[in-house]
CSV table of C-alpha atoms in Angstrom, one decimal:
chain,number,residue,atom,x,y,z
B,1,UNK,CA,-53.5,38.0,60.8
B,2,UNK,CA,-50.0,39.1,61.7
B,3,UNK,CA,-48.0,40.6,59.0
B,4,UNK,CA,-44.4,39.6,59.1
B,5,UNK,CA,-41.6,41.8,57.9
B,6,UNK,CA,-38.1,41.6,56.4
B,7,UNK,CA,-35.6,44.0,54.9
B,8,UNK,CA,-35.6,42.2,51.6
B,9,UNK,CA,-38.0,39.5,50.3
B,10,UNK,CA,-36.8,37.2,47.5
B,11,UNK,CA,-39.3,35.4,45.4
B,12,UNK,CA,-37.8,32.3,43.7
B,13,UNK,CA,-35.4,29.7,45.0
B,14,UNK,CA,-33.2,29.1,42.0
B,15,UNK,CA,-29.5,29.7,42.0
B,16,UNK,CA,-29.9,33.5,41.6
B,17,UNK,CA,-32.4,33.7,44.5
B,18,UNK,CA,-30.3,31.5,46.7
B,19,UNK,CA,-27.0,33.3,45.9
B,20,UNK,CA,-28.7,36.7,46.5
B,21,UNK,CA,-30.0,35.4,49.8
B,22,UNK,CA,-26.5,34.3,50.7
B,23,UNK,CA,-24.9,37.6,49.7
B,24,UNK,CA,-27.6,39.6,51.6
B,25,UNK,CA,-27.4,37.5,54.7
B,26,UNK,CA,-23.6,37.9,54.6
B,27,UNK,CA,-24.1,41.6,54.5
B,28,UNK,CA,-26.4,41.4,57.6
B,29,UNK,CA,-29.6,42.2,55.7
B,30,UNK,CA,-32.8,40.6,57.2
B,31,UNK,CA,-33.8,38.4,54.2
B,32,UNK,CA,-36.6,36.0,53.6
B,33,UNK,CA,-36.8,33.8,50.5
B,34,UNK,CA,-39.9,32.1,49.2
B,35,UNK,CA,-39.7,29.0,46.9
B,36,UNK,CA,-42.7,27.1,45.6
B,37,UNK,CA,-41.1,23.7,46.0
B,38,UNK,CA,-37.5,22.8,46.9
B,39,UNK,CA,-34.5,25.0,46.2
B,40,UNK,CA,-33.4,24.4,42.6
B,41,UNK,CA,-36.7,22.8,41.5
B,42,UNK,CA,-37.2,25.1,38.6
B,43,UNK,CA,-34.8,25.9,35.7
B,44,UNK,CA,-31.7,25.9,37.9
B,45,UNK,CA,-31.6,22.3,39.0
B,46,UNK,CA,-32.7,21.1,35.6
B,47,UNK,CA,-29.9,22.8,33.7
B,48,UNK,CA,-27.0,21.2,32.0
B,49,UNK,CA,-24.8,23.3,34.3
B,50,UNK,CA,-21.9,23.9,32.0
B,51,UNK,CA,-19.6,26.6,33.2
B,52,UNK,CA,-18.3,28.7,30.3
B,53,UNK,CA,-16.6,31.9,29.5
B,54,UNK,CA,-17.6,31.6,25.9
B,55,UNK,CA,-19.9,34.6,25.4
B,56,UNK,CA,-19.9,37.2,22.7
B,57,UNK,CA,-20.8,40.2,24.7
B,58,UNK,CA,-18.6,42.1,27.1
B,59,UNK,CA,-20.9,42.3,30.1
B,60,UNK,CA,-21.6,38.6,30.0
B,61,UNK,CA,-17.9,37.9,29.7
B,62,UNK,CA,-17.0,40.1,32.6
B,63,UNK,CA,-19.6,38.4,34.7
B,64,UNK,CA,-18.6,34.9,33.5
B,65,UNK,CA,-15.0,35.6,34.4
B,66,UNK,CA,-16.1,36.6,37.9
B,67,UNK,CA,-18.1,33.3,38.2
B,68,UNK,CA,-15.1,31.3,37.2
B,69,UNK,CA,-13.0,33.1,39.9
B,70,UNK,CA,-15.6,32.2,42.5
B,71,UNK,CA,-16.4,28.5,41.7
B,72,UNK,CA,-13.0,26.9,42.6
B,73,UNK,CA,-13.3,27.9,46.3
B,74,UNK,CA,-17.1,28.1,46.6
B,75,UNK,CA,-17.6,24.7,48.2
B,76,UNK,CA,-15.1,25.7,50.9
B,77,UNK,CA,-16.6,29.1,51.3
B,78,UNK,CA,-20.2,27.9,51.7
B,79,UNK,CA,-19.0,25.1,54.0
B,80,UNK,CA,-22.2,23.1,54.0
B,81,UNK,CA,-20.9,19.5,53.5
B,82,UNK,CA,-22.6,19.4,50.1
B,83,UNK,CA,-20.4,18.5,47.2
B,84,UNK,CA,-20.5,21.0,44.4
B,85,UNK,CA,-18.6,18.7,42.0
B,86,UNK,CA,-16.8,21.5,40.3
B,87,UNK,CA,-14.5,20.4,37.4
B,88,UNK,CA,-12.6,22.3,34.8
B,89,UNK,CA,-12.5,19.8,31.9
B,90,UNK,CA,-13.1,22.5,29.3
B,91,UNK,CA,-15.9,23.6,27.1
B,92,UNK,CA,-15.8,23.4,23.3
B,93,UNK,CA,-18.1,25.0,20.7
B,94,UNK,CA,-17.8,23.1,17.4
B,95,UNK,CA,-18.6,24.8,14.1
B,96,UNK,CA,-19.8,23.1,11.0
B,97,UNK,CA,-20.1,26.2,8.8
B,98,UNK,CA,-18.0,29.2,7.9
B,99,UNK,CA,-20.5,31.6,9.4
B,100,UNK,CA,-20.3,29.8,12.7
B,101,UNK,CA,-16.5,29.9,12.5
B,102,UNK,CA,-16.6,33.6,11.9
B,103,UNK,CA,-18.7,34.2,14.9
B,104,UNK,CA,-16.6,31.9,17.1
B,105,UNK,CA,-13.4,33.8,16.0
B,106,UNK,CA,-15.1,37.1,16.9
B,107,UNK,CA,-16.1,35.7,20.3
B,108,UNK,CA,-12.7,34.3,21.0
B,109,UNK,CA,-11.0,37.5,20.1
B,110,UNK,CA,-13.3,39.5,22.5
B,111,UNK,CA,-12.7,36.8,25.2
B,112,UNK,CA,-8.9,37.1,24.8
B,113,UNK,CA,-9.0,40.9,25.0
B,114,UNK,CA,-10.5,40.3,28.5
B,115,UNK,CA,-7.8,37.8,29.5
B,116,UNK,CA,-10.0,34.8,29.1
B,117,UNK,CA,-7.8,31.9,27.9
B,118,UNK,CA,-10.0,30.7,25.0
B,119,UNK,CA,-8.4,29.5,21.7
B,120,UNK,CA,-9.5,28.4,18.3
B,121,UNK,CA,-8.7,24.7,17.5
B,122,UNK,CA,-8.3,23.0,14.2
B,123,UNK,CA,-9.9,19.6,13.5
B,124,UNK,CA,-6.5,18.1,13.7
B,125,UNK,CA,-5.8,19.6,17.1
B,126,UNK,CA,-9.1,18.4,18.4
B,127,UNK,CA,-8.5,14.9,17.1
B,128,UNK,CA,-5.0,14.8,18.7
B,129,UNK,CA,-6.3,15.9,22.1
B,130,UNK,CA,-9.6,13.9,22.2
B,131,UNK,CA,-9.2,11.0,19.7
B,132,UNK,CA,-12.4,9.4,20.9
B,133,UNK,CA,-14.4,12.3,19.4
B,134,UNK,CA,-15.7,11.7,15.9
B,135,UNK,CA,-16.4,15.2,14.6
B,136,UNK,CA,-16.8,14.6,10.9
B,137,UNK,CA,-17.4,17.7,8.8
B,138,UNK,CA,-16.3,20.2,11.3
B,139,UNK,CA,-14.3,23.3,10.4
B,140,UNK,CA,-12.9,24.0,13.9
B,141,UNK,CA,-13.9,24.9,17.4
B,142,UNK,CA,-13.5,27.4,20.2
B,143,UNK,CA,-12.2,26.0,23.4
B,144,UNK,CA,-11.6,27.2,26.9
B,145,UNK,CA,-9.8,24.9,29.3
B,146,UNK,CA,-10.8,26.9,32.4
B,147,UNK,CA,-14.4,26.2,31.8
B,148,UNK,CA,-16.3,23.2,33.2
B,149,UNK,CA,-19.1,21.8,35.2
B,150,UNK,CA,-20.8,22.1,38.6
B,151,UNK,CA,-23.7,20.3,40.2
B,152,UNK,CA,-26.6,22.7,39.7
B,153,UNK,CA,-28.7,21.3,42.5
B,154,UNK,CA,-26.1,21.2,45.3
B,155,UNK,CA,-24.9,24.6,44.1
B,156,UNK,CA,-28.3,26.1,44.7
B,157,UNK,CA,-29.0,24.2,47.9
B,158,UNK,CA,-25.6,25.0,49.3
B,159,UNK,CA,-26.1,28.7,48.7
B,160,UNK,CA,-29.5,28.4,50.5
B,161,UNK,CA,-28.0,26.4,53.3
B,162,UNK,CA,-25.2,28.9,53.9
B,163,UNK,CA,-27.7,31.8,53.7
B,164,UNK,CA,-29.9,30.1,56.3
B,165,UNK,CA,-26.9,29.6,58.6
B,166,UNK,CA,-26.1,33.4,58.3
B,167,UNK,CA,-29.7,34.2,59.4
B,168,UNK,CA,-31.7,34.3,56.2
B,169,UNK,CA,-35.1,32.7,56.3
B,170,UNK,CA,-35.6,30.2,53.5
B,171,UNK,CA,-39.2,29.1,53.0
B,172,UNK,CA,-39.4,26.1,50.7
B,173,UNK,CA,-42.8,24.7,49.6
B,174,UNK,CA,-44.3,28.2,50.0
B,175,UNK,CA,-45.5,29.5,46.7
B,176,UNK,CA,-46.1,33.2,46.4
B,177,UNK,CA,-49.6,34.0,45.1
B,178,UNK,CA,-49.0,37.7,44.3
B,179,UNK,CA,-46.8,40.7,45.0
B,180,UNK,CA,-48.2,43.7,46.8
B,181,UNK,CA,-47.7,47.3,45.8
B,182,UNK,CA,-49.1,50.6,47.0
B,183,UNK,CA,-48.8,54.1,45.5
B,184,UNK,CA,-46.2,52.8,42.9
B,185,UNK,CA,-44.0,51.2,45.6
B,186,UNK,CA,-43.5,47.6,46.4
B,187,UNK,CA,-45.0,46.6,49.7
B,188,UNK,CA,-44.5,42.8,50.0
B,189,UNK,CA,-46.0,39.5,49.0
B,190,UNK,CA,-48.9,37.2,49.9
B,191,UNK,CA,-48.3,33.5,49.9
B,192,UNK,CA,-50.7,31.0,48.6
B,193,UNK,CA,-51.4,29.9,52.1
B,194,UNK,CA,-52.4,33.5,52.9
B,195,UNK,CA,-49.4,34.7,54.8
B,196,UNK,CA,-48.6,38.4,54.3
B,197,UNK,CA,-45.0,39.6,54.4
B,198,UNK,CA,-43.9,43.2,54.0
B,199,UNK,CA,-40.5,44.6,52.9
B,200,UNK,CA,-39.4,47.8,51.3
B,201,UNK,CA,-37.5,45.8,48.7
B,202,UNK,CA,-38.5,42.7,46.8
B,203,UNK,CA,-36.2,40.8,44.5
B,204,UNK,CA,-38.0,38.7,41.9
B,205,UNK,CA,-35.8,35.8,40.7
B,206,UNK,CA,-38.4,33.2,39.6
B,207,UNK,CA,-37.2,32.5,36.1
B,208,UNK,CA,-40.2,32.1,33.8
B,209,UNK,CA,-42.6,32.3,36.7
B,210,UNK,CA,-41.4,35.9,37.2
B,211,UNK,CA,-43.7,37.1,34.3
B,212,UNK,CA,-47.0,36.2,35.9
B,213,UNK,CA,-45.8,37.3,39.4
B,214,UNK,CA,-44.6,40.7,38.0
B,215,UNK,CA,-48.0,41.1,36.3
B,216,UNK,CA,-49.7,41.1,39.7
B,217,UNK,CA,-48.3,44.6,40.3
B,218,UNK,CA,-48.7,45.7,36.7
B,219,UNK,CA,-45.1,45.1,35.5
B,220,UNK,CA,-44.8,43.5,32.1
B,221,UNK,CA,-41.8,41.2,31.6
B,222,UNK,CA,-41.0,39.9,28.1
B,223,UNK,CA,-39.9,36.6,29.6
B,224,UNK,CA,-41.4,33.3,28.4
B,225,UNK,CA,-40.7,29.6,29.1
B,226,UNK,CA,-39.3,27.1,26.6
B,227,UNK,CA,-39.0,23.4,27.5
B,228,UNK,CA,-35.6,21.7,27.2
B,229,UNK,CA,-34.7,18.1,27.8
B,230,UNK,CA,-31.6,16.3,29.1
B,231,UNK,CA,-30.6,12.7,29.8
B,232,UNK,CA,-28.1,11.0,32.0
B,233,UNK,CA,-26.3,7.7,31.4
B,234,UNK,CA,-24.9,5.2,33.9
B,235,UNK,CA,-21.4,6.0,35.0
B,236,UNK,CA,-18.4,4.9,33.0
B,237,UNK,CA,-14.6,5.4,33.7
B,238,UNK,CA,-13.8,9.0,34.0
B,239,UNK,CA,-11.8,10.3,31.0
B,240,UNK,CA,-12.4,14.0,31.4
B,241,UNK,CA,-14.5,14.5,28.3
B,242,UNK,CA,-15.1,18.3,28.1
B,243,UNK,CA,-18.5,19.8,27.3
B,244,UNK,CA,-18.9,19.6,23.6
B,245,UNK,CA,-21.5,21.7,21.9
B,246,UNK,CA,-22.2,21.1,18.2
B,247,UNK,CA,-23.5,24.2,16.4
B,248,UNK,CA,-25.1,22.3,13.5
B,249,UNK,CA,-28.0,20.7,15.5
B,250,UNK,CA,-27.6,22.1,19.0
B,251,UNK,CA,-26.5,18.8,20.5
B,252,UNK,CA,-24.2,18.8,23.5
B,253,UNK,CA,-22.7,16.2,25.8
B,254,UNK,CA,-20.2,16.1,28.6
B,255,UNK,CA,-18.9,13.8,31.3
B,256,UNK,CA,-19.9,14.6,34.9
B,257,UNK,CA,-17.4,14.0,37.7
B,258,UNK,CA,-19.2,10.8,38.9
B,259,UNK,CA,-18.6,9.3,35.4
B,260,UNK,CA,-22.1,9.7,34.0
B,261,UNK,CA,-22.6,11.4,30.7
B,262,UNK,CA,-25.2,14.1,30.1
B,263,UNK,CA,-26.7,14.6,26.6
B,264,UNK,CA,-28.9,17.4,25.5
B,265,UNK,CA,-30.2,18.9,22.3
B,266,UNK,CA,-32.0,22.0,21.2
B,267,UNK,CA,-35.4,21.4,19.8
B,268,UNK,CA,-37.4,24.3,18.4
B,269,UNK,CA,-40.5,22.2,18.4
B,270,UNK,CA,-40.6,21.9,22.2
B,271,UNK,CA,-43.5,23.8,23.8
B,272,UNK,CA,-43.3,27.2,25.4
B,273,UNK,CA,-44.4,25.9,28.9
B,274,UNK,CA,-43.1,25.6,32.4
B,275,UNK,CA,-44.8,22.1,32.6
B,276,UNK,CA,-42.2,19.3,32.7
B,277,UNK,CA,-42.7,16.6,30.1
B,278,UNK,CA,-40.7,13.9,28.5
B,279,UNK,CA,-40.8,12.3,25.1
B,280,UNK,CA,-39.4,9.3,23.4
B,281,UNK,CA,-38.7,11.7,20.4
B,282,UNK,CA,-36.1,13.5,22.5
B,283,UNK,CA,-34.4,10.2,23.5
B,284,UNK,CA,-34.2,9.1,19.9
B,285,UNK,CA,-33.1,12.4,18.5
B,286,UNK,CA,-30.4,13.2,21.0
B,287,UNK,CA,-28.9,9.7,21.1
B,288,UNK,CA,-28.6,9.6,17.3
B,289,UNK,CA,-27.0,13.0,17.3
B,290,UNK,CA,-24.5,12.4,20.1
B,291,UNK,CA,-23.6,8.9,18.9
B,292,UNK,CA,-22.3,10.4,15.7
B,293,UNK,CA,-19.9,12.4,17.8
B,294,UNK,CA,-18.9,9.9,20.5
B,295,UNK,CA,-19.6,6.4,19.3
B,296,UNK,CA,-17.6,4.9,22.2
B,297,UNK,CA,-20.7,5.4,24.3
B,298,UNK,CA,-22.9,3.1,22.2
B,299,UNK,CA,-23.2,0.4,24.8
B,300,UNK,CA,-23.8,2.7,27.7
B,301,UNK,CA,-27.3,2.7,29.2
B,302,UNK,CA,-29.5,5.8,29.7
B,303,UNK,CA,-30.7,6.0,33.2
B,304,UNK,CA,-32.8,9.1,33.5
B,305,UNK,CA,-34.3,11.9,31.4
B,306,UNK,CA,-36.0,15.1,32.6
B,307,UNK,CA,-37.0,18.5,31.3
B,308,UNK,CA,-37.0,22.0,32.6
B,309,UNK,CA,-37.8,25.5,31.3
B,310,UNK,CA,-35.5,28.2,29.9
B,311,UNK,CA,-36.7,31.7,30.8
B,312,UNK,CA,-36.2,33.3,27.4
B,313,UNK,CA,-36.1,36.9,26.5
B,314,UNK,CA,-36.4,38.2,22.9
B,315,UNK,CA,-32.6,38.9,22.8
B,316,UNK,CA,-31.5,35.9,24.9
B,317,UNK,CA,-30.0,38.1,27.5
B,318,UNK,CA,-31.0,38.6,31.2
B,319,UNK,CA,-33.0,41.4,32.7
B,320,UNK,CA,-31.4,42.8,35.9
B,321,UNK,CA,-33.1,46.0,36.7
B,322,UNK,CA,-35.4,47.9,39.0
B,323,UNK,CA,-38.9,47.9,37.6
B,324,UNK,CA,-41.3,50.9,37.4
B,325,UNK,CA,-42.6,49.7,40.8
B,326,UNK,CA,-40.3,51.4,43.3
B,327,UNK,CA,-38.3,48.8,45.3
B,328,UNK,CA,-39.0,45.9,43.0
B,329,UNK,CA,-35.9,44.4,41.4
B,330,UNK,CA,-35.9,41.6,38.8
B,331,UNK,CA,-33.2,39.2,37.8
B,332,UNK,CA,-34.5,36.7,35.3
B,333,UNK,CA,-34.6,36.0,31.6
B,334,UNK,CA,-31.3,34.2,31.4
B,335,UNK,CA,-32.4,32.2,28.4
B,336,UNK,CA,-30.7,29.0,29.3
B,337,UNK,CA,-27.3,30.2,30.5
B,338,UNK,CA,-28.3,31.5,33.9
B,339,UNK,CA,-27.2,28.7,36.3
B,340,UNK,CA,-23.5,29.5,35.9
B,341,UNK,CA,-24.2,33.2,36.6
B,342,UNK,CA,-25.3,32.4,40.2
B,343,UNK,CA,-22.2,34.0,41.8
B,344,UNK,CA,-22.2,37.2,39.8
B,345,UNK,CA,-26.0,37.5,39.7
B,346,UNK,CA,-26.2,37.2,43.5
B,347,UNK,CA,-23.4,39.8,43.9
B,348,UNK,CA,-24.9,42.4,41.6
B,349,UNK,CA,-28.4,42.0,43.1
B,350,UNK,CA,-27.0,42.5,46.6
B,351,UNK,CA,-25.1,45.6,45.3
B,352,UNK,CA,-28.3,47.0,43.8
B,353,UNK,CA,-30.4,46.3,46.8
B,354,UNK,CA,-27.9,47.9,49.1
B,355,UNK,CA,-27.5,51.0,46.9
B,356,UNK,CA,-23.9,50.1,46.0
B,357,UNK,CA,-22.4,50.4,42.6
B,358,UNK,CA,-22.5,47.0,40.8
B,359,UNK,CA,-19.1,45.6,39.9
B,360,UNK,CA,-20.1,45.5,36.2
B,361,UNK,CA,-22.1,48.0,34.2
B,362,UNK,CA,-25.6,46.5,34.0
B,363,UNK,CA,-27.0,49.0,31.5
B,364,UNK,CA,-27.3,46.4,28.8
B,365,UNK,CA,-29.6,44.3,31.1
B,366,UNK,CA,-32.1,47.1,31.6
B,367,UNK,CA,-35.8,46.3,31.3
B,368,UNK,CA,-36.6,49.3,29.1
B,369,UNK,CA,-34.4,48.0,26.2
B,370,UNK,CA,-37.4,46.0,24.9
B,371,UNK,CA,-39.8,49.0,24.8
B,372,UNK,CA,-37.0,51.1,23.3
B,373,UNK,CA,-36.3,48.5,20.7
B,374,UNK,CA,-32.6,48.5,21.7
B,375,UNK,CA,-32.2,44.8,21.9
B,376,UNK,CA,-28.9,43.4,23.1
B,377,UNK,CA,-28.2,40.1,21.3
B,378,UNK,CA,-26.0,37.4,22.8
B,379,UNK,CA,-24.4,35.6,19.8
B,380,UNK,CA,-23.2,32.7,22.0
B,381,UNK,CA,-26.2,30.8,23.2
B,382,UNK,CA,-28.2,27.7,22.3
T,1,UNK,CA,-14.2,-3.7,60.2
T,2,UNK,CA,-17.1,-1.4,61.0
T,3,UNK,CA,-20.5,-2.4,59.6
T,4,UNK,CA,-21.8,-0.1,56.9
T,5,UNK,CA,-25.6,0.3,56.6
T,6,UNK,CA,-25.8,1.2,53.0
T,7,UNK,CA,-29.3,2.3,52.0
T,8,UNK,CA,-28.8,3.6,48.4
T,9,UNK,CA,-26.7,1.0,46.7
T,10,UNK,CA,-26.2,2.9,43.5
T,11,UNK,CA,-24.5,5.8,45.2
T,12,UNK,CA,-23.4,3.9,48.4
T,13,UNK,CA,-25.1,6.2,50.8
T,14,UNK,CA,-25.4,5.0,54.4
T,15,UNK,CA,-28.3,5.5,56.7
T,16,UNK,CA,-26.3,7.8,59.1
T,17,UNK,CA,-25.6,10.2,56.3
T,18,UNK,CA,-29.3,10.3,55.3
T,19,UNK,CA,-30.3,10.9,59.0
T,20,UNK,CA,-27.7,13.7,59.3
T,21,UNK,CA,-29.3,15.6,56.4
T,22,UNK,CA,-32.8,15.0,57.7
T,23,UNK,CA,-31.7,16.4,61.1
T,24,UNK,CA,-30.3,19.4,59.2
T,25,UNK,CA,-33.8,20.2,58.0
T,26,UNK,CA,-34.1,18.4,54.7
T,27,UNK,CA,-37.3,16.6,55.2
T,28,UNK,CA,-38.4,16.0,51.6
T,29,UNK,CA,-37.3,13.0,49.5
T,30,UNK,CA,-36.7,15.4,46.6
T,31,UNK,CA,-34.2,17.4,48.7
T,32,UNK,CA,-32.3,14.4,49.9
T,33,UNK,CA,-32.2,13.2,46.3
T,34,UNK,CA,-30.5,16.4,45.2
T,35,UNK,CA,-28.1,16.5,48.1
T,36,UNK,CA,-27.1,12.8,48.2
T,37,UNK,CA,-28.1,11.5,44.7
T,38,UNK,CA,-30.3,8.9,46.4
T,39,UNK,CA,-32.8,7.7,43.8
T,40,UNK,CA,-30.7,9.1,40.9
T,41,UNK,CA,-28.8,5.9,40.1
T,42,UNK,CA,-29.6,3.1,37.7
T,43,UNK,CA,-32.3,1.7,40.0
T,44,UNK,CA,-34.0,5.1,40.4
T,45,UNK,CA,-34.7,4.5,44.0
T,46,UNK,CA,-36.2,1.0,43.8
T,47,UNK,CA,-34.0,0.0,46.7
T,48,UNK,CA,-33.8,3.1,48.8
T,49,UNK,CA,-37.0,5.1,48.3
T,50,UNK,CA,-39.3,3.3,50.7
T,51,UNK,CA,-36.6,3.1,53.4
T,52,UNK,CA,-36.0,6.9,53.1
T,53,UNK,CA,-39.7,7.7,53.1
T,54,UNK,CA,-40.0,5.7,56.3
T,55,UNK,CA,-37.1,7.6,57.9
T,56,UNK,CA,-38.8,10.9,56.8
T,57,UNK,CA,-42.1,9.8,58.3
T,58,UNK,CA,-40.4,8.9,61.5
T,59,UNK,CA,-38.5,12.2,61.7
T,60,UNK,CA,-41.4,14.5,60.9
T,61,UNK,CA,-44.2,12.5,62.7
T,62,UNK,CA,-46.2,12.5,59.4
T,63,UNK,CA,-48.0,9.4,58.3
T,64,UNK,CA,-46.0,7.8,55.5
T,65,UNK,CA,-48.9,8.4,53.1
T,66,UNK,CA,-48.4,12.1,53.6
T,67,UNK,CA,-44.6,12.1,52.8
T,68,UNK,CA,-44.1,13.3,49.2
T,69,UNK,CA,-42.5,10.3,47.4
T,70,UNK,CA,-40.5,12.3,44.8
T,71,UNK,CA,-40.5,11.9,41.1
T,72,UNK,CA,-39.5,8.7,39.2
T,73,UNK,CA,-38.2,9.6,35.8
T,74,UNK,CA,-38.3,7.8,32.5
T,75,UNK,CA,-37.0,5.6,31.2
T,76,UNK,CA,-38.3,3.2,33.8
T,77,UNK,CA,-35.5,0.7,33.0
T,78,UNK,CA,-32.0,1.8,31.8
T,79,UNK,CA,-31.8,1.4,28.0
T,80,UNK,CA,-28.6,1.2,25.9
T,81,UNK,CA,-27.9,4.3,23.9
T,82,UNK,CA,-27.6,2.3,20.6
T,83,UNK,CA,-31.1,0.9,21.0
T,84,UNK,CA,-32.5,4.4,21.5
T,85,UNK,CA,-30.5,5.7,18.5
T,86,UNK,CA,-32.1,3.0,16.3
T,87,UNK,CA,-28.8,1.2,15.8
T,88,UNK,CA,-30.1,-2.0,17.6
T,89,UNK,CA,-28.1,-5.0,18.5
């Protein structure tokens, strides 16, 4: 059997794998990416794909700000003919309790210190601006008008398409069976069909599937899956409804640029699995919850629902770090906010793989923080 | 006026566009769905799926039975939000 080689092997064709492949190919690195199904088939393409700069930790904010500087021109840059559907209709976190309001104020103050144009809004200001929202019982909200939406599937596929055009090999429907290491160094991968590929550097960006793959070379990742559900309605007239996230029951909704509405809701009872699954319970719960907030959608029809896995870590922050196996880099554990970090995630992984200094300090994302009990909590997540 | 050969009526996608993306290497229904939204509309591919699968079979030389058909998601038929929320008509 012939062993094939590359400079960098990427395992996982979500947005971070695809954007890393693009960045590496652009830098002239011989890259091959393996994806078990189609690009975006895991958590990336199933995400709600809100773009926000509402985070409560500095490194996430610096990276989020970079993401929002890339998205406006990304469709043109990647030049694939795929429509990324980028919009900036805003993102609003709505608080129903004083403790939430306190946290939102802290977050906004940190965001403003980094020149992110977030503001706190009063209920009256919200009503004046979006009179169709019925947000009874709210105390206020944090809002950033630069934030918005992107199509998570075309984003991932366009990164992959552009990477391929620049010379990267993108192998879809090619699951990796295991990683290979020798004398504490990464050696390559073996696919389920038995192909062996060697490279001095491997980037693991397989979301919740990263954990079992890392374990094949003895690396333990504290990343576990959690199923989340979303639904889409038929399209209605576009009225630029921002992403609205309600911090009492974790419900969110937004209008997509094609006029459809997306509804989602956090549900702690959902299983910790990568298996997709749909329930009527979700449809009932989320529609009740969202109808309270935007009753104008009462007569709109639900067209489609699906589920996908978050790749959670104990502190709901990512892991971007070299592992104890030399040459094995991981980028996973985004805990439900990873899609929008495609641009910055791809950039820092390229920088690490090429031995360059990352544009942000990645110390807080280190893998050893879990063993050291130095967790890094992100206060702005659902 | 030029004739338009619309295959996906929900999203108004013409056969030429589908063929262009197949020629660009996207030979799975699930990939075309995500690039073009075919099969994502209210009819969930009832109109376009079989036609696209035939195009894929032709382009790849595979028997149609071997072309992955993609996923059809619930609900099978669009349902009004107020019915789901238990505020029936």
